[in-house]
JSON list of C-alpha atoms in Angstrom, two decimals:
[
{"chain": "A", "resi": 299, "resn": "MET", "atom": "CA", "xyz": [112.91, 84.50, 93.09]},
{"chain": "A", "resi": 300, "resn": "PRO", "atom": "CA", "xyz": [111.90, 86.43, 96.23]},
{"chain": "A", "resi": 301, "resn": "ALA", "atom": "CA", "xyz": [111.30, 84.61, 99.51]},
{"chain": "A", "resi": 302, "resn": "GLU", "atom": "CA", "xyz": [108.17, 82.52, 100.01]},
{"chain": "A", "resi": 303, "resn": "PRO", "atom": "CA", "xyz": [105.21, 84.35, 101.53]},
{"chain": "A", "resi": 304, "resn": "SER", "atom": "CA", "xyz": [103.98, 83.60, 105.02]},
{"chain": "A", "resi": 305, "resn": "THR", "atom": "CA", "xyz": [101.34, 80.90, 105.40]},
{"chain": "A", "resi": 306, "resn": "THR", "atom": "CA", "xyz": [99.97, 82.23, 108.70]},
{"chain": "A", "resi": 307, "resn": "ALA", "atom": "CA", "xyz": [97.08, 84.72, 108.90]},
{"chain": "A", "resi": 308, "resn": "ARG", "atom": "CA", "xyz": [98.49, 88.21, 109.17]},
{"chain": "A", "resi": 309, "resn": "GLN", "atom": "CA", "xyz": [97.19, 91.11, 111.21]},
{"chain": "A", "resi": 310, "resn": "CYS", "atom": "CA", "xyz": [97.91, 94.82, 111.02]},
{"chain": "A", "resi": 311, "resn": "GLY", "atom": "CA", "xyz": [99.45, 94.88, 114.49]},
{"chain": "A", "resi": 312, "resn": "GLU", "atom": "CA", "xyz": [100.94, 98.32, 115.05]},
{"chain": "A", "resi": 313, "resn": "CYS", "atom": "CA", "xyz": [100.81, 99.23, 111.35]},
{"chain": "A", "resi": 314, "resn": "THR", "atom": "CA", "xyz": [98.53, 102.16, 110.49]},
{"chain": "A", "resi": 315, "resn": "ALA", "atom": "CA", "xyz": [100.17, 103.11, 107.18]},
{"chain": "A", "resi": 316, "resn": "CYS", "atom": "CA", "xyz": [96.89, 103.07, 105.23]},
{"chain": "A", "resi": 317, "resn": "CYS", "atom": "CA", "xyz": [95.44, 105.70, 107.60]},
{"chain": "A", "resi": 318, "resn": "ASP", "atom": "CA", "xyz": [98.57, 107.81, 107.98]},
{"chain": "A", "resi": 319, "resn": "GLY", "atom": "CA", "xyz": [98.13, 109.80, 104.78]},
{"chain": "A", "resi": 320, "resn": "TRP", "atom": "CA", "xyz": [100.39, 107.92, 102.38]},
{"chain": "A", "resi": 321, "resn": "LEU", "atom": "CA", "xyz": [97.47, 106.89, 100.17]},
{"chain": "A", "resi": 322, "resn": "LYS", "atom": "CA", "xyz": [95.43, 109.65, 98.56]},
{"chain": "A", "resi": 323, "resn": "ILE", "atom": "CA", "xyz": [91.87, 108.98, 99.69]},
{"chain": "A", "resi": 324, "resn": "ARG", "atom": "CA", "xyz": [88.80, 110.88, 100.84]},
{"chain": "A", "resi": 325, "resn": "ILE", "atom": "CA", "xyz": [86.97, 109.91, 104.04]},
{"chain": "A", "resi": 326, "resn": "ARG", "atom": "CA", "xyz": [83.72, 111.56, 105.05]},
{"chain": "A", "resi": 327, "resn": "GLY", "atom": "CA", "xyz": [84.58, 114.72, 103.15]},
{"chain": "A", "resi": 328, "resn": "HIS", "atom": "CA", "xyz": [88.19, 114.85, 104.39]},
{"chain": "A", "resi": 329, "resn": "ASP", "atom": "CA", "xyz": [91.11, 114.57, 101.97]},
{"chain": "A", "resi": 330, "resn": "VAL", "atom": "CA", "xyz": [93.82, 112.24, 103.20]},
{"chain": "A", "resi": 331, "resn": "HIS", "atom": "CA", "xyz": [97.25, 112.53, 101.56]},
{"chain": "A", "resi": 332, "resn": "PRO", "atom": "CA", "xyz": [100.94, 112.86, 102.47]},
{"chain": "A", "resi": 333, "resn": "GLY", "atom": "CA", "xyz": [101.16, 115.30, 105.34]},
{"chain": "A", "resi": 334, "resn": "GLN", "atom": "CA", "xyz": [97.42, 114.95, 106.07]},
{"chain": "A", "resi": 335, "resn": "PRO", "atom": "CA", "xyz": [96.53, 111.67, 107.82]},
{"chain": "A", "resi": 336, "resn": "CYS", "atom": "CA", "xyz": [92.98, 110.48, 108.34]},
{"chain": "A", "resi": 337, "resn": "PRO", "atom": "CA", "xyz": [91.29, 112.76, 110.90]},
{"chain": "A", "resi": 338, "resn": "PHE", "atom": "CA", "xyz": [89.56, 109.70, 112.38]},
{"chain": "A", "resi": 339, "resn": "SER", "atom": "CA", "xyz": [92.84, 107.98, 113.25]},
{"chain": "A", "resi": 340, "resn": "SER", "atom": "CA", "xyz": [94.03, 108.61, 116.78]},
{"chain": "A", "resi": 341, "resn": "ALA", "atom": "CA", "xyz": [96.88, 106.91, 118.63]},
{"chain": "A", "resi": 342, "resn": "GLY", "atom": "CA", "xyz": [96.95, 104.08, 116.09]},
{"chain": "A", "resi": 343, "resn": "LYS", "atom": "CA", "xyz": [93.21, 103.40, 116.33]},
{"chain": "A", "resi": 344, "resn": "CYS", "atom": "CA", "xyz": [90.26, 104.23, 114.11]},
{"chain": "A", "resi": 345, "resn": "THR", "atom": "CA", "xyz": [87.81, 106.38, 116.09]},
{"chain": "A", "resi": 346, "resn": "ILE", "atom": "CA", "xyz": [84.95, 105.49, 113.71]},
{"chain": "A", "resi": 347, "resn": "TYR", "atom": "CA", "xyz": [85.84, 101.84, 113.11]},
{"chain": "A", "resi": 348, "resn": "ASP", "atom": "CA", "xyz": [82.32, 100.44, 113.51]},
{"chain": "A", "resi": 349, "resn": "GLU", "atom": "CA", "xyz": [80.88, 103.20, 111.30]},
{"chain": "A", "resi": 350, "resn": "ARG", "atom": "CA", "xyz": [83.81, 103.57, 108.87]},
{"chain": "A", "resi": 351, "resn": "PRO", "atom": "CA", "xyz": [82.77, 104.08, 105.25]},
{"chain": "A", "resi": 352, "resn": "VAL", "atom": "CA", "xyz": [82.67, 101.21, 102.78]},
{"chain": "A", "resi": 353, "resn": "ASP", "atom": "CA", "xyz": [84.76, 103.18, 100.31]},
{"chain": "A", "resi": 354, "resn": "PRO", "atom": "CA", "xyz": [87.66, 103.49, 100.84]},
{"chain": "A", "resi": 355, "resn": "CYS", "atom": "CA", "xyz": [87.98, 101.95, 104.31]},
{"chain": "A", "resi": 356, "resn": "ARG", "atom": "CA", "xyz": [86.06, 98.67, 104.26]},
{"chain": "A", "resi": 357, "resn": "LYS", "atom": "CA", "xyz": [86.95, 98.01, 100.61]},
{"chain": "A", "resi": 358, "resn": "PHE", "atom": "CA", "xyz": [90.66, 98.60, 101.13]},
{"chain": "A", "resi": 359, "resn": "VAL", "atom": "CA", "xyz": [92.86, 95.53, 100.87]},
{"chain": "A", "resi": 360, "resn": "CYS", "atom": "CA", "xyz": [96.44, 95.83, 102.00]},
{"chain": "A", "resi": 361, "resn": "GLY", "atom": "CA", "xyz": [98.57, 93.61, 99.81]},
{"chain": "A", "resi": 362, "resn": "TRP", "atom": "CA", "xyz": [100.55, 92.43, 102.81]},
{"chain": "A", "resi": 363, "resn": "LEU", "atom": "CA", "xyz": [97.40, 91.19, 104.57]},
{"chain": "A", "resi": 364, "resn": "THR", "atom": "CA", "xyz": [95.81, 89.24, 101.71]},
{"chain": "A", "resi": 365, "resn": "PRO", "atom": "CA", "xyz": [95.84, 85.47, 102.26]},
{"chain": "A", "resi": 366, "resn": "THR", "atom": "CA", "xyz": [97.57, 84.93, 98.89]},
{"chain": "A", "resi": 367, "resn": "SER", "atom": "CA", "xyz": [100.09, 87.74, 99.39]},
{"chain": "A", "resi": 368, "resn": "PRO", "atom": "CA", "xyz": [103.45, 87.10, 97.74]},
{"chain": "A", "resi": 369, "resn": "LEU", "atom": "CA", "xyz": [105.07, 89.49, 100.24]},
{"chain": "A", "resi": 370, "resn": "PRO", "atom": "CA", "xyz": [107.40, 88.12, 102.89]},
{"chain": "A", "resi": 371, "resn": "ASP", "atom": "CA", "xyz": [106.64, 88.92, 106.54]},
{"chain": "A", "resi": 372, "resn": "TRP", "atom": "CA", "xyz": [109.24, 91.69, 106.71]},
{"chain": "A", "resi": 373, "resn": "MET", "atom": "CA", "xyz": [107.36, 93.62, 103.98]},
{"chain": "A", "resi": 374, "resn": "ARG", "atom": "CA", "xyz": [104.61, 94.79, 106.37]},
{"chain": "A", "resi": 375, "resn": "PRO", "atom": "CA", "xyz": [104.13, 98.44, 105.35]},
{"chain": "A", "resi": 376, "resn": "ASP", "atom": "CA", "xyz": [105.44, 99.98, 108.56]},
{"chain": "A", "resi": 377, "resn": "ARG", "atom": "CA", "xyz": [108.57, 97.81, 108.37]},
{"chain": "A", "resi": 378, "resn": "SER", "atom": "CA", "xyz": [109.33, 98.18, 104.65]},
{"chain": "A", "resi": 379, "resn": "ASP", "atom": "CA", "xyz": [108.13, 101.76, 104.15]},
{"chain": "A", "resi": 380, "resn": "VAL", "atom": "CA", "xyz": [105.89, 100.72, 101.26]},
{"chain": "A", "resi": 381, "resn": "ILE", "atom": "CA", "xyz": [102.20, 99.87, 100.84]},
{"chain": "A", "resi": 382, "resn": "PHE", "atom": "CA", "xyz": [101.69, 97.15, 98.21]},
{"chain": "A", "resi": 383, "resn": "LEU", "atom": "CA", "xyz": [98.42, 97.22, 96.28]},
{"chain": "A", "resi": 384, "resn": "PRO", "atom": "CA", "xyz": [98.20, 94.03, 94.21]},
{"chain": "A", "resi": 385, "resn": "ALA", "atom": "CA", "xyz": [96.46, 94.05, 90.83]},
{"chain": "A", "resi": 386, "resn": "SER", "atom": "CA", "xyz": [95.35, 97.66, 91.33]},
{"chain": "A", "resi": 387, "resn": "PHE", "atom": "CA", "xyz": [94.41, 98.10, 87.71]},
{"chain": "A", "resi": 388, "resn": "VAL", "atom": "CA", "xyz": [94.54, 96.24, 84.42]},
{"chain": "A", "resi": 389, "resn": "TRP", "atom": "CA", "xyz": [96.74, 97.21, 81.50]},
{"chain": "A", "resi": 390, "resn": "ARG", "atom": "CA", "xyz": [95.96, 95.37, 78.25]},
{"chain": "A", "resi": 391, "resn": "THR", "atom": "CA", "xyz": [94.42, 92.46, 80.19]},
{"chain": "A", "resi": 392, "resn": "ILE", "atom": "CA", "xyz": [97.45, 92.24, 82.51]},
{"chain": "A", "resi": 393, "resn": "PRO", "atom": "CA", "xyz": [97.09, 93.05, 86.23]},
{"chain": "A", "resi": 394, "resn": "VAL", "atom": "CA", "xyz": [99.40, 95.81, 87.43]},
{"chain": "A", "resi": 395, "resn": "ASP", "atom": "CA", "xyz": [100.68, 96.05, 90.99]},
{"chain": "A", "resi": 396, "resn": "VAL", "atom": "CA", "xyz": [101.11, 99.45, 92.61]},
{"chain": "A", "resi": 397, "resn": "ALA", "atom": "CA", "xyz": [103.45, 100.22, 95.49]},
{"chain": "A", "resi": 398, "resn": "VAL", "atom": "CA", "xyz": [103.27, 103.52, 97.39]},
{"chain": "A", "resi": 399, "resn": "ALA", "atom": "CA", "xyz": [106.11, 104.76, 99.56]},
{"chain": "A", "resi": 400, "resn": "ILE", "atom": "CA", "xyz": [105.62, 105.53, 103.21]},
{"chain": "A", "resi": 401, "resn": "GLY", "atom": "CA", "xyz": [107.73, 108.63, 103.59]},
{"chain": "A", "resi": 402, "resn": "ALA", "atom": "CA", "xyz": [110.10, 109.67, 100.83]},
{"chain": "A", "resi": 403, "resn": "HIS", "atom": "CA", "xyz": [110.84, 106.18, 99.56]},
{"chain": "A", "resi": 404, "resn": "PRO", "atom": "CA", "xyz": [110.66, 102.49, 100.47]},
{"chain": "A", "resi": 405, "resn": "LYS", "atom": "CA", "xyz": [113.60, 100.86, 102.18]},
{"chain": "A", "resi": 406, "resn": "ALA", "atom": "CA", "xyz": [116.23, 99.75, 99.65]},
{"chain": "A", "resi": 407, "resn": "LYS", "atom": "CA", "xyz": [115.63, 96.07, 100.47]},
{"chain": "A", "resi": 408, "resn": "ALA", "atom": "CA", "xyz": [111.88, 96.48, 99.83]},
{"chain": "A", "resi": 409, "resn": "ARG", "atom": "CA", "xyz": [112.41, 98.29, 96.53]},
{"chain": "A", "resi": 410, "resn": "ALA", "atom": "CA", "xyz": [114.84, 95.60, 95.37]},
{"chain": "A", "resi": 411, "resn": "TRP", "atom": "CA", "xyz": [112.34, 92.88, 96.36]},
{"chain": "A", "resi": 412, "resn": "LEU", "atom": "CA", "xyz": [109.50, 94.59, 94.46]},
{"chain": "A", "resi": 413, "resn": "GLU", "atom": "CA", "xyz": [111.63, 95.06, 91.34]},
{"chain": "A", "resi": 414, "resn": "ALA", "atom": "CA", "xyz": [112.74, 91.40, 91.44]},
{"chain": "A", "resi": 415, "resn": "PHE", "atom": "CA", "xyz": [109.16, 90.22, 91.98]},
{"chain": "A", "resi": 416, "resn": "SER", "atom": "CA", "xyz": [107.94, 92.32, 89.06]},
{"chain": "A", "resi": 417, "resn": "ARG", "atom": "CA", "xyz": [110.66, 90.93, 86.81]},
{"chain": "A", "resi": 418, "resn": "ASP", "atom": "CA", "xyz": [110.49, 87.29, 87.93]},
{"chain": "A", "resi": 419, "resn": "ALA", "atom": "CA", "xyz": [106.69, 87.06, 88.04]},
{"chain": "A", "resi": 420, "resn": "ARG", "atom": "CA", "xyz": [106.37, 89.14, 84.86]},
{"chain": "A", "resi": 421, "resn": "ARG", "atom": "CA", "xyz": [103.95, 91.48, 86.57]},
{"chain": "A", "resi": 422, "resn": "PRO", "atom": "CA", "xyz": [104.05, 95.16, 85.68]},
{"chain": "A", "resi": 423, "resn": "LEU", "atom": "CA", "xyz": [104.68, 97.41, 88.66]},
{"chain": "A", "resi": 424, "resn": "LEU", "atom": "CA", "xyz": [104.18, 101.10, 89.35]},
{"chain": "A", "resi": 425, "resn": "LEU", "atom": "CA", "xyz": [106.24, 102.29, 92.30]},
{"chain": "A", "resi": 426, "resn": "GLN", "atom": "CA", "xyz": [105.78, 105.71, 93.86]},
{"chain": "A", "resi": 427, "resn": "SER", "atom": "CA", "xyz": [109.04, 106.89, 95.42]},
{"chain": "A", "resi": 428, "resn": "ASP", "atom": "CA", "xyz": [110.57, 110.28, 96.09]},
{"chain": "A", "resi": 429, "resn": "GLY", "atom": "CA", "xyz": [107.36, 111.89, 94.82]},
{"chain": "A", "resi": 430, "resn": "ASP", "atom": "CA", "xyz": [107.65, 110.30, 91.37]},
{"chain": "A", "resi": 431, "resn": "TRP", "atom": "CA", "xyz": [106.21, 107.22, 89.70]},
{"chain": "A", "resi": 432, "resn": "HIS", "atom": "CA", "xyz": [108.58, 104.52, 88.44]},
{"chain": "A", "resi": 433, "resn": "ALA", "atom": "CA", "xyz": [107.33, 101.83, 86.06]},
{"chain": "A", "resi": 434, "resn": "PHE", "atom": "CA", "xyz": [108.67, 98.30, 85.70]},
{"chain": "A", "resi": 435, "resn": "GLY", "atom": "CA", "xyz": [107.51, 95.83, 83.06]},
{"chain": "A", "resi": 436, "resn": "PRO", "atom": "CA", "xyz": [107.47, 95.31, 79.30]},
{"chain": "A", "resi": 437, "resn": "PRO", "atom": "CA", "xyz": [108.66, 98.16, 77.07]},
{"chain": "A", "resi": 438, "resn": "GLN", "atom": "CA", "xyz": [105.15, 99.05, 75.84]},
{"chain": "A", "resi": 439, "resn": "PHE", "atom": "CA", "xyz": [103.92, 99.28, 79.46]},
{"chain": "A", "resi": 440, "resn": "LEU", "atom": "CA", "xyz": [106.78, 101.65, 80.28]},
{"chain": "A", "resi": 441, "resn": "SER", "atom": "CA", "xyz": [105.98, 103.75, 77.23]},
{"chain": "A", "resi": 442, "resn": "ASP", "atom": "CA", "xyz": [102.26, 103.88, 78.07]},
{"chain": "A", "resi": 443, "resn": "MET", "atom": "CA", "xyz": [102.96, 104.88, 81.67]},
{"chain": "A", "resi": 444, "resn": "VAL", "atom": "CA", "xyz": [105.39, 107.65, 80.61]},
{"chain": "A", "resi": 445, "resn": "GLU", "atom": "CA", "xyz": [102.70, 109.00, 78.27]},
{"chain": "A", "resi": 446, "resn": "ARG", "atom": "CA", "xyz": [100.00, 108.89, 80.95]},
{"chain": "A", "resi": 447, "resn": "LEU", "atom": "CA", "xyz": [102.26, 110.52, 83.53]},
{"chain": "A", "resi": 448, "resn": "SER", "atom": "CA", "xyz": [103.31, 113.28, 81.12]},
{"chain": "A", "resi": 449, "resn": "ASP", "atom": "CA", "xyz": [99.60, 114.12, 80.71]},
{"chain": "A", "resi": 450, "resn": "GLU", "atom": "CA", "xyz": [99.48, 114.49, 84.52]},
{"chain": "A", "resi": 451, "resn": "ARG", "atom": "CA", "xyz": [96.93, 111.69, 84.74]},
{"chain": "A", "resi": 452, "resn": "ASP", "atom": "CA", "xyz": [97.00, 109.03, 87.37]},
{"chain": "A", "resi": 453, "resn": "PRO", "atom": "CA", "xyz": [98.51, 106.14, 85.44]},
{"chain": "A", "resi": 454, "resn": "TRP", "atom": "CA", "xyz": [95.71, 103.73, 86.40]},
{"chain": "A", "resi": 455, "resn": "GLN", "atom": "CA", "xyz": [92.94, 105.92, 84.98]},
{"chain": "A", "resi": 456, "resn": "PRO", "atom": "CA", "xyz": [91.32, 104.56, 81.81]},
{"chain": "A", "resi": 457, "resn": "VAL", "atom": "CA", "xyz": [92.53, 106.11, 78.56]}
]
């Protein structure tokens, strides 16, 4: 089983991965996506922090920061090259974790940890890496995700 999570309160520190364009979001009419970071992020700081929108900014929960995070300390997004979004959607009553690469792909150690966590905790996982989605979990989950992806739908969208 992967290492025990930290029991101390975590802080973003120097990490700005959620604002750097790795997550596809829209903020105040601006599309944020790979190659297009948030226009309100400057030198690692949010220039509209006190007035930032509820959705997506205030609602966003980084999986590494959550008090019950299973992630070890070294999995902070800027150190592991992956943003972990726990229980991002539900598939057949089962929560599914989503992991999005920072850059082309997560570090090999991070990917191996996520795959082991998915297997050992029996939690389905969708991992975005090298521009593609990779599914881990029971055979029917894999089949459903392949079908959804072939329809060019985001896999977490309702059927």
